[in-house]
Amino acid sequence: MKPSIVYCLKLLLLLALGGVTMHVPDEDTVVASLGSLRLDGHFGFGHDAHAAARDFGNRCSLLPAAVLHPGSVSDIAATVRRVFLLGRHSPLTVAARGHGHSLLGQSQAAGGIVVKMESLAAAGGGDTAMRVHGGHVDVPGGELWINVLRETLKHGLAPRSWTDYLHLTVGGTLSNAGVSGQAFRHGPQVSNVNQLEIVTGRGDLVTCSPEENSDLFYAALGGLGQFGIITRARIALEPAPKMVRWIRVLYSDFETFTEDQEMLITAEKSFDYIEGFVIINRTGILNNWRTSFKPQDPVQASQFQSDGRVLYCLELTKNFNHDEADIMEQEVGALLSRLRYISSTLFYTDVTYLEFLDRVHTSELKLRAQGLWDVPHPWLNLLIPRSTIHKFAKEVFGKILKDSNNGPILLYPVNRTK
């Protein structure tokens, strides 16, 4: 019986798209409604509101009437409760904003209130502090994953499942899914949460878990913020490795590429991270890799031609500690011997665990320096059944997308049981 597998596809097409702008000028009403609230934090207007009317998608601008900078969880509960008590005919809406990585205004609120969750993490102390104990970490919903990693590494621990980009808030990714190359083994981030603290739509502060208020727990995880605002999460941890062997290889045949991916995610002993991406008509792809990776065979790699071809890159990592380097080399060698990649395209490097997990931020800094970060980002994320992935690839990569200069195309399988 074949294992149950689904493919995760992520495309970023950098297109010139028309945006959406909305402005609902109702600041006086909001001030009148919220002015009597006693807060540990404060409300912001003007510049704050304009900053909250943008997101990573950069395709729409919805101007809020106010931005809440919470100094405590009680600030969020009190604000939501006040809006709820205004009744269903009130035009006020509330949106939680983490690092603003929504794609089409989901973290915005036209004429309403945006809750800046990062302010909660910045407040520090009390109910906004991060705490590591036992096999888990308690984290404010507005804390960035990169900060969670740095804090847990001090204890020799780290969360099991990640996103590719760590400068996102805990509550933000848990409200979506949090999928990366570890998901085949550990599931997405939403599958690695032991407990949540949530402010519901009535302004109640509720603790929930698989055993307590479980309906709310499972609704909020991946619930896009529609069942409450995640103000704290208890995340499962595991011992953190010191180092990572980071490997890239290329395939020219899609069927071979997917068969090798599927073999790896179902093997009892495998790599620790498995992703893949599609390369369409890229010039000198291996020469570009040389800035960060070493070719196993420099001569063969220098003769490889990628122009005019559709290629598939398998990206893999194996975690290890310094005293386990020899064992890691043996395990990696055994796994690579089972793969059918183009032999001249094996590239690798050894980096720290932190450097690997924070790799996308390095690319972000380069794009910001070139003025290419604050542009429209129409991401498309799909889960595609294994039974139709080959037909999908033939139609999309073979006929629709003629080059991959518009942005990355990630493609990798995950186990549905996770």
PDB file of N, CA and C in Angstrom, residues 83-128:
ATOM      1  N   VAL A  83     -15.255  46.410  21.643  1.00  0.00           N
ATOM      2  CA  VAL A  83     -15.796  46.362  20.279  1.00  0.00           C
ATOM      3  C   VAL A  83     -16.981  45.412  20.212  1.00  0.00           C
ATOM      4  N   PHE A  84     -16.881  44.271  20.895  1.00  0.00           N
ATOM      5  CA  PHE A  84     -17.985  43.308  20.903  1.00  0.00           C
ATOM      6  C   PHE A  84     -19.240  43.935  21.515  1.00  0.00           C
ATOM      7  N   LEU A  85     -19.074  44.679  22.602  1.00  0.00           N
ATOM      8  CA  LEU A  85     -20.223  45.279  23.282  1.00  0.00           C
ATOM      9  C   LEU A  85     -20.872  46.401  22.481  1.00  0.00           C
ATOM     10  N   LEU A  86     -20.174  46.923  21.481  1.00  0.00           N
ATOM     11  CA  LEU A  86     -20.791  47.937  20.612  1.00  0.00           C
ATOM     12  C   LEU A  86     -21.905  47.339  19.757  1.00  0.00           C
ATOM     13  N   GLY A  87     -21.909  46.018  19.638  1.00  0.00           N
ATOM     14  CA  GLY A  87     -22.992  45.350  18.912  1.00  0.00           C
ATOM     15  C   GLY A  87     -22.663  45.060  17.464  1.00  0.00           C
ATOM     16  N   ARG A  88     -23.451  44.215  16.866  1.00  0.00           N
ATOM     17  CA  ARG A  88     -23.168  43.744  15.519  1.00  0.00           C
ATOM     18  C   ARG A  88     -23.340  44.831  14.464  1.00  0.00           C
ATOM     19  N   HIS A  89     -24.034  45.919  14.796  1.00  0.00           N
ATOM     20  CA  HIS A  89     -24.229  46.989  13.817  1.00  0.00           C
ATOM     21  C   HIS A  89     -23.065  47.978  13.808  1.00  0.00           C
ATOM     22  N   SER A  90     -22.133  47.821  14.719  1.00  0.00           N
ATOM     23  CA  SER A  90     -20.959  48.696  14.736  1.00  0.00           C
ATOM     24  C   SER A  90     -20.068  48.382  13.538  1.00  0.00           C
ATOM     25  N   PRO A  91     -19.515  49.411  12.873  1.00  0.00           N
ATOM     26  CA  PRO A  91     -18.642  49.170  11.721  1.00  0.00           C
ATOM     27  C   PRO A  91     -17.226  48.753  12.125  1.00  0.00           C
ATOM     28  N   LEU A  92     -16.926  48.801  13.420  1.00  0.00           N
ATOM     29  CA  LEU A  92     -15.561  48.504  13.857  1.00  0.00           C
ATOM     30  C   LEU A  92     -15.202  47.031  13.684  1.00  0.00           C
ATOM     31  N   THR A  93     -14.038  46.783  13.116  1.00  0.00           N
ATOM     32  CA  THR A  93     -13.484  45.435  13.031  1.00  0.00           C
ATOM     33  C   THR A  93     -12.117  45.454  13.701  1.00  0.00           C
ATOM     34  N   VAL A  94     -11.624  44.275  14.053  1.00  0.00           N
ATOM     35  CA  VAL A  94     -10.326  44.141  14.706  1.00  0.00           C
ATOM     36  C   VAL A  94      -9.499  43.129  13.933  1.00  0.00           C
ATOM     37  N   ALA A  95      -8.227  43.448  13.697  1.00  0.00           N
ATOM     38  CA  ALA A  95      -7.313  42.512  13.037  1.00  0.00           C
ATOM     39  C   ALA A  95      -6.004  42.464  13.808  1.00  0.00           C
ATOM     40  N   ALA A  96      -5.537  41.254  14.095  1.00  0.00           N
ATOM     41  CA  ALA A  96      -4.227  41.081  14.725  1.00  0.00           C
ATOM     42  C   ALA A  96      -3.155  41.166  13.646  1.00  0.00           C
ATOM     43  N   ARG A  97      -2.098  41.929  13.928  1.00  0.00           N
ATOM     44  CA  ARG A  97      -0.995  42.076  12.979  1.00  0.00           C
ATOM     45  C   ARG A  97       0.294  41.626  13.651  1.00  0.00           C
ATOM     46  N   GLY A  98       0.934  40.621  13.090  1.00  0.00           N
ATOM     47  CA  GLY A  98       2.220  40.186  13.594  1.00  0.00           C
ATOM     48  C   GLY A  98       3.320  40.985  12.922  1.00  0.00           C
ATOM     49  N   HIS A  99       4.037  40.342  12.011  1.00  0.00           N
ATOM     50  CA  HIS A  99       5.088  41.034  11.255  1.00  0.00           C
ATOM     51  C   HIS A  99       4.559  41.550   9.919  1.00  0.00           C
ATOM     52  N   GLY A 100       3.230  41.499   9.763  1.00  0.00           N
ATOM     53  CA  GLY A 100       2.608  42.058   8.556  1.00  0.00           C
ATOM     54  C   GLY A 100       2.875  41.263   7.296  1.00  0.00           C
ATOM     55  N   HIS A 101       2.974  39.935   7.412  1.00  0.00           N
ATOM     56  CA  HIS A 101       3.286  39.125   6.238  1.00  0.00           C
ATOM     57  C   HIS A 101       2.046  38.556   5.550  1.00  0.00           C
ATOM     58  N   SER A 102       0.891  39.135   5.784  1.00  0.00           N
ATOM     59  CA  SER A 102      -0.295  38.707   5.037  1.00  0.00           C
ATOM     60  C   SER A 102      -0.140  39.151   3.588  1.00  0.00           C
ATOM     61  N   LEU A 103      -0.897  38.513   2.701  1.00  0.00           N
ATOM     62  CA  LEU A 103      -0.715  38.729   1.268  1.00  0.00           C
ATOM     63  C   LEU A 103      -1.773  39.621   0.634  1.00  0.00           C
ATOM     64  N   LEU A 104      -2.933  39.725   1.257  1.00  0.00           N
ATOM     65  CA  LEU A 104      -4.008  40.510   0.653  1.00  0.00           C
ATOM     66  C   LEU A 104      -4.832  41.210   1.731  1.00  0.00           C
ATOM     67  N   GLY A 105      -4.140  41.867   2.668  1.00  0.00           N
ATOM     68  CA  GLY A 105      -4.816  42.700   3.643  1.00  0.00           C
ATOM     69  C   GLY A 105      -5.406  41.992   4.835  1.00  0.00           C
ATOM     70  N   GLN A 106      -5.075  40.688   5.043  1.00  0.00           N
ATOM     71  CA  GLN A 106      -5.671  39.969   6.167  1.00  0.00           C
ATOM     72  C   GLN A 106      -5.265  40.551   7.518  1.00  0.00           C
ATOM     73  N   SER A 107      -4.093  41.204   7.597  1.00  0.00           N
ATOM     74  CA  SER A 107      -3.661  41.803   8.860  1.00  0.00           C
ATOM     75  C   SER A 107      -4.019  43.289   8.929  1.00  0.00           C
ATOM     76  N   GLN A 108      -4.888  43.735   8.040  1.00  0.00           N
ATOM     77  CA  GLN A 108      -5.337  45.124   8.016  1.00  0.00           C
ATOM     78  C   GLN A 108      -6.807  45.198   8.434  1.00  0.00           C
ATOM     79  N   ALA A 109      -7.269  46.401   8.759  1.00  0.00           N
ATOM     80  CA  ALA A 109      -8.663  46.579   9.188  1.00  0.00           C
ATOM     81  C   ALA A 109      -9.135  47.955   8.736  1.00  0.00           C
ATOM     82  N   ALA A 110      -9.887  47.993   7.648  1.00  0.00           N
ATOM     83  CA  ALA A 110     -10.358  49.266   7.089  1.00  0.00           C
ATOM     84  C   ALA A 110     -11.265  49.989   8.089  1.00  0.00           C
ATOM     85  N   GLY A 111     -10.819  51.160   8.571  1.00  0.00           N
ATOM     86  CA  GLY A 111     -11.609  51.929   9.512  1.00  0.00           C
ATOM     87  C   GLY A 111     -11.740  51.296  10.880  1.00  0.00           C
ATOM     88  N   GLY A 112     -10.995  50.229  11.125  1.00  0.00           N
ATOM     89  CA  GLY A 112     -11.112  49.500  12.390  1.00  0.00           C
ATOM     90  C   GLY A 112      -9.864  49.625  13.237  1.00  0.00           C
ATOM     91  N   ILE A 113      -9.561  48.571  13.986  1.00  0.00           N
ATOM     92  CA  ILE A 113      -8.444  48.570  14.927  1.00  0.00           C
ATOM     93  C   ILE A 113      -7.480  47.445  14.566  1.00  0.00           C
ATOM     94  N   VAL A 114      -6.228  47.800  14.370  1.00  0.00           N
ATOM     95  CA  VAL A 114      -5.176  46.816  14.159  1.00  0.00           C
ATOM     96  C   VAL A 114      -4.433  46.633  15.478  1.00  0.00           C
ATOM     97  N   VAL A 115      -4.301  45.385  15.910  1.00  0.00           N
ATOM     98  CA  VAL A 115      -3.561  45.073  17.142  1.00  0.00           C
ATOM     99  C   VAL A 115      -2.130  44.710  16.762  1.00  0.00           C
ATOM    100  N   LYS A 116      -1.187  45.534  17.107  1.00  0.00           N
ATOM    101  CA  LYS A 116       0.220  45.300  16.772  1.00  0.00           C
ATOM    102  C   LYS A 116       0.806  44.315  17.777  1.00  0.00           C
ATOM    103  N   MET A 117       0.822  43.046  17.403  1.00  0.00           N
ATOM    104  CA  MET A 117       1.186  41.981  18.330  1.00  0.00           C
ATOM    105  C   MET A 117       2.660  42.023  18.731  1.00  0.00           C
ATOM    106  N   GLU A 118       3.518  42.572  17.893  1.00  0.00           N
ATOM    107  CA  GLU A 118       4.927  42.666  18.261  1.00  0.00           C
ATOM    108  C   GLU A 118       5.141  43.580  19.465  1.00  0.00           C
ATOM    109  N   SER A 119       4.235  44.530  19.674  1.00  0.00           N
ATOM    110  CA  SER A 119       4.331  45.393  20.855  1.00  0.00           C
ATOM    111  C   SER A 119       4.157  44.583  22.130  1.00  0.00           C
ATOM    112  N   LEU A 120       3.330  43.540  22.053  1.00  0.00           N
ATOM    113  CA  LEU A 120       3.108  42.673  23.213  1.00  0.00           C
ATOM    114  C   LEU A 120       4.393  41.957  23.594  1.00  0.00           C
ATOM    115  N   ALA A 121       5.114  41.454  22.587  1.00  0.00           N
ATOM    116  CA  ALA A 121       6.378  40.764  22.866  1.00  0.00           C
ATOM    117  C   ALA A 121       7.426  41.739  23.378  1.00  0.00           C
ATOM    118  N   ALA A 122       7.407  42.965  22.834  1.00  0.00           N
ATOM    119  CA  ALA A 122       8.406  43.960  23.222  1.00  0.00           C
ATOM    120  C   ALA A 122       8.211  44.463  24.654  1.00  0.00           C
ATOM    121  N   ALA A 123       6.974  44.343  25.171  1.00  0.00           N
ATOM    122  CA  ALA A 123       6.688  44.847  26.519  1.00  0.00           C
ATOM    123  C   ALA A 123       7.534  44.126  27.567  1.00  0.00           C
ATOM    124  N   GLY A 124       7.710  42.801  27.391  1.00  0.00           N
ATOM    125  CA  GLY A 124       8.561  42.032  28.307  1.00  0.00           C
ATOM    126  C   GLY A 124       7.961  41.899  29.697  1.00  0.00           C
ATOM    127  N   GLY A 125       8.363  40.840  30.400  1.00  0.00           N
ATOM    128  CA  GLY A 125       7.898  40.642  31.773  1.00  0.00           C
ATOM    129  C   GLY A 125       6.456  40.168  31.844  1.00  0.00           C
ATOM    130  N   GLY A 126       6.068  39.646  32.997  1.00  0.00           N
ATOM    131  CA  GLY A 126       4.687  39.231  33.232  1.00  0.00           C
ATOM    132  C   GLY A 126       4.181  38.261  32.184  1.00  0.00           C
ATOM    133  N   ASP A 127       2.991  38.557  31.645  1.00  0.00           N
ATOM    134  CA  ASP A 127       2.383  37.640  30.688  1.00  0.00           C
ATOM    135  C   ASP A 127       2.960  37.799  29.287  1.00  0.00           C
ATOM    136  N   THR A 128       3.982  38.660  29.128  1.00  0.00           N
ATOM    137  CA  THR A 128       4.590  38.840  27.812  1.00  0.00           C
ATOM    138  C   THR A 128       6.005  38.282  27.741  1.00  0.00           C
TER     139      THR A 128
END
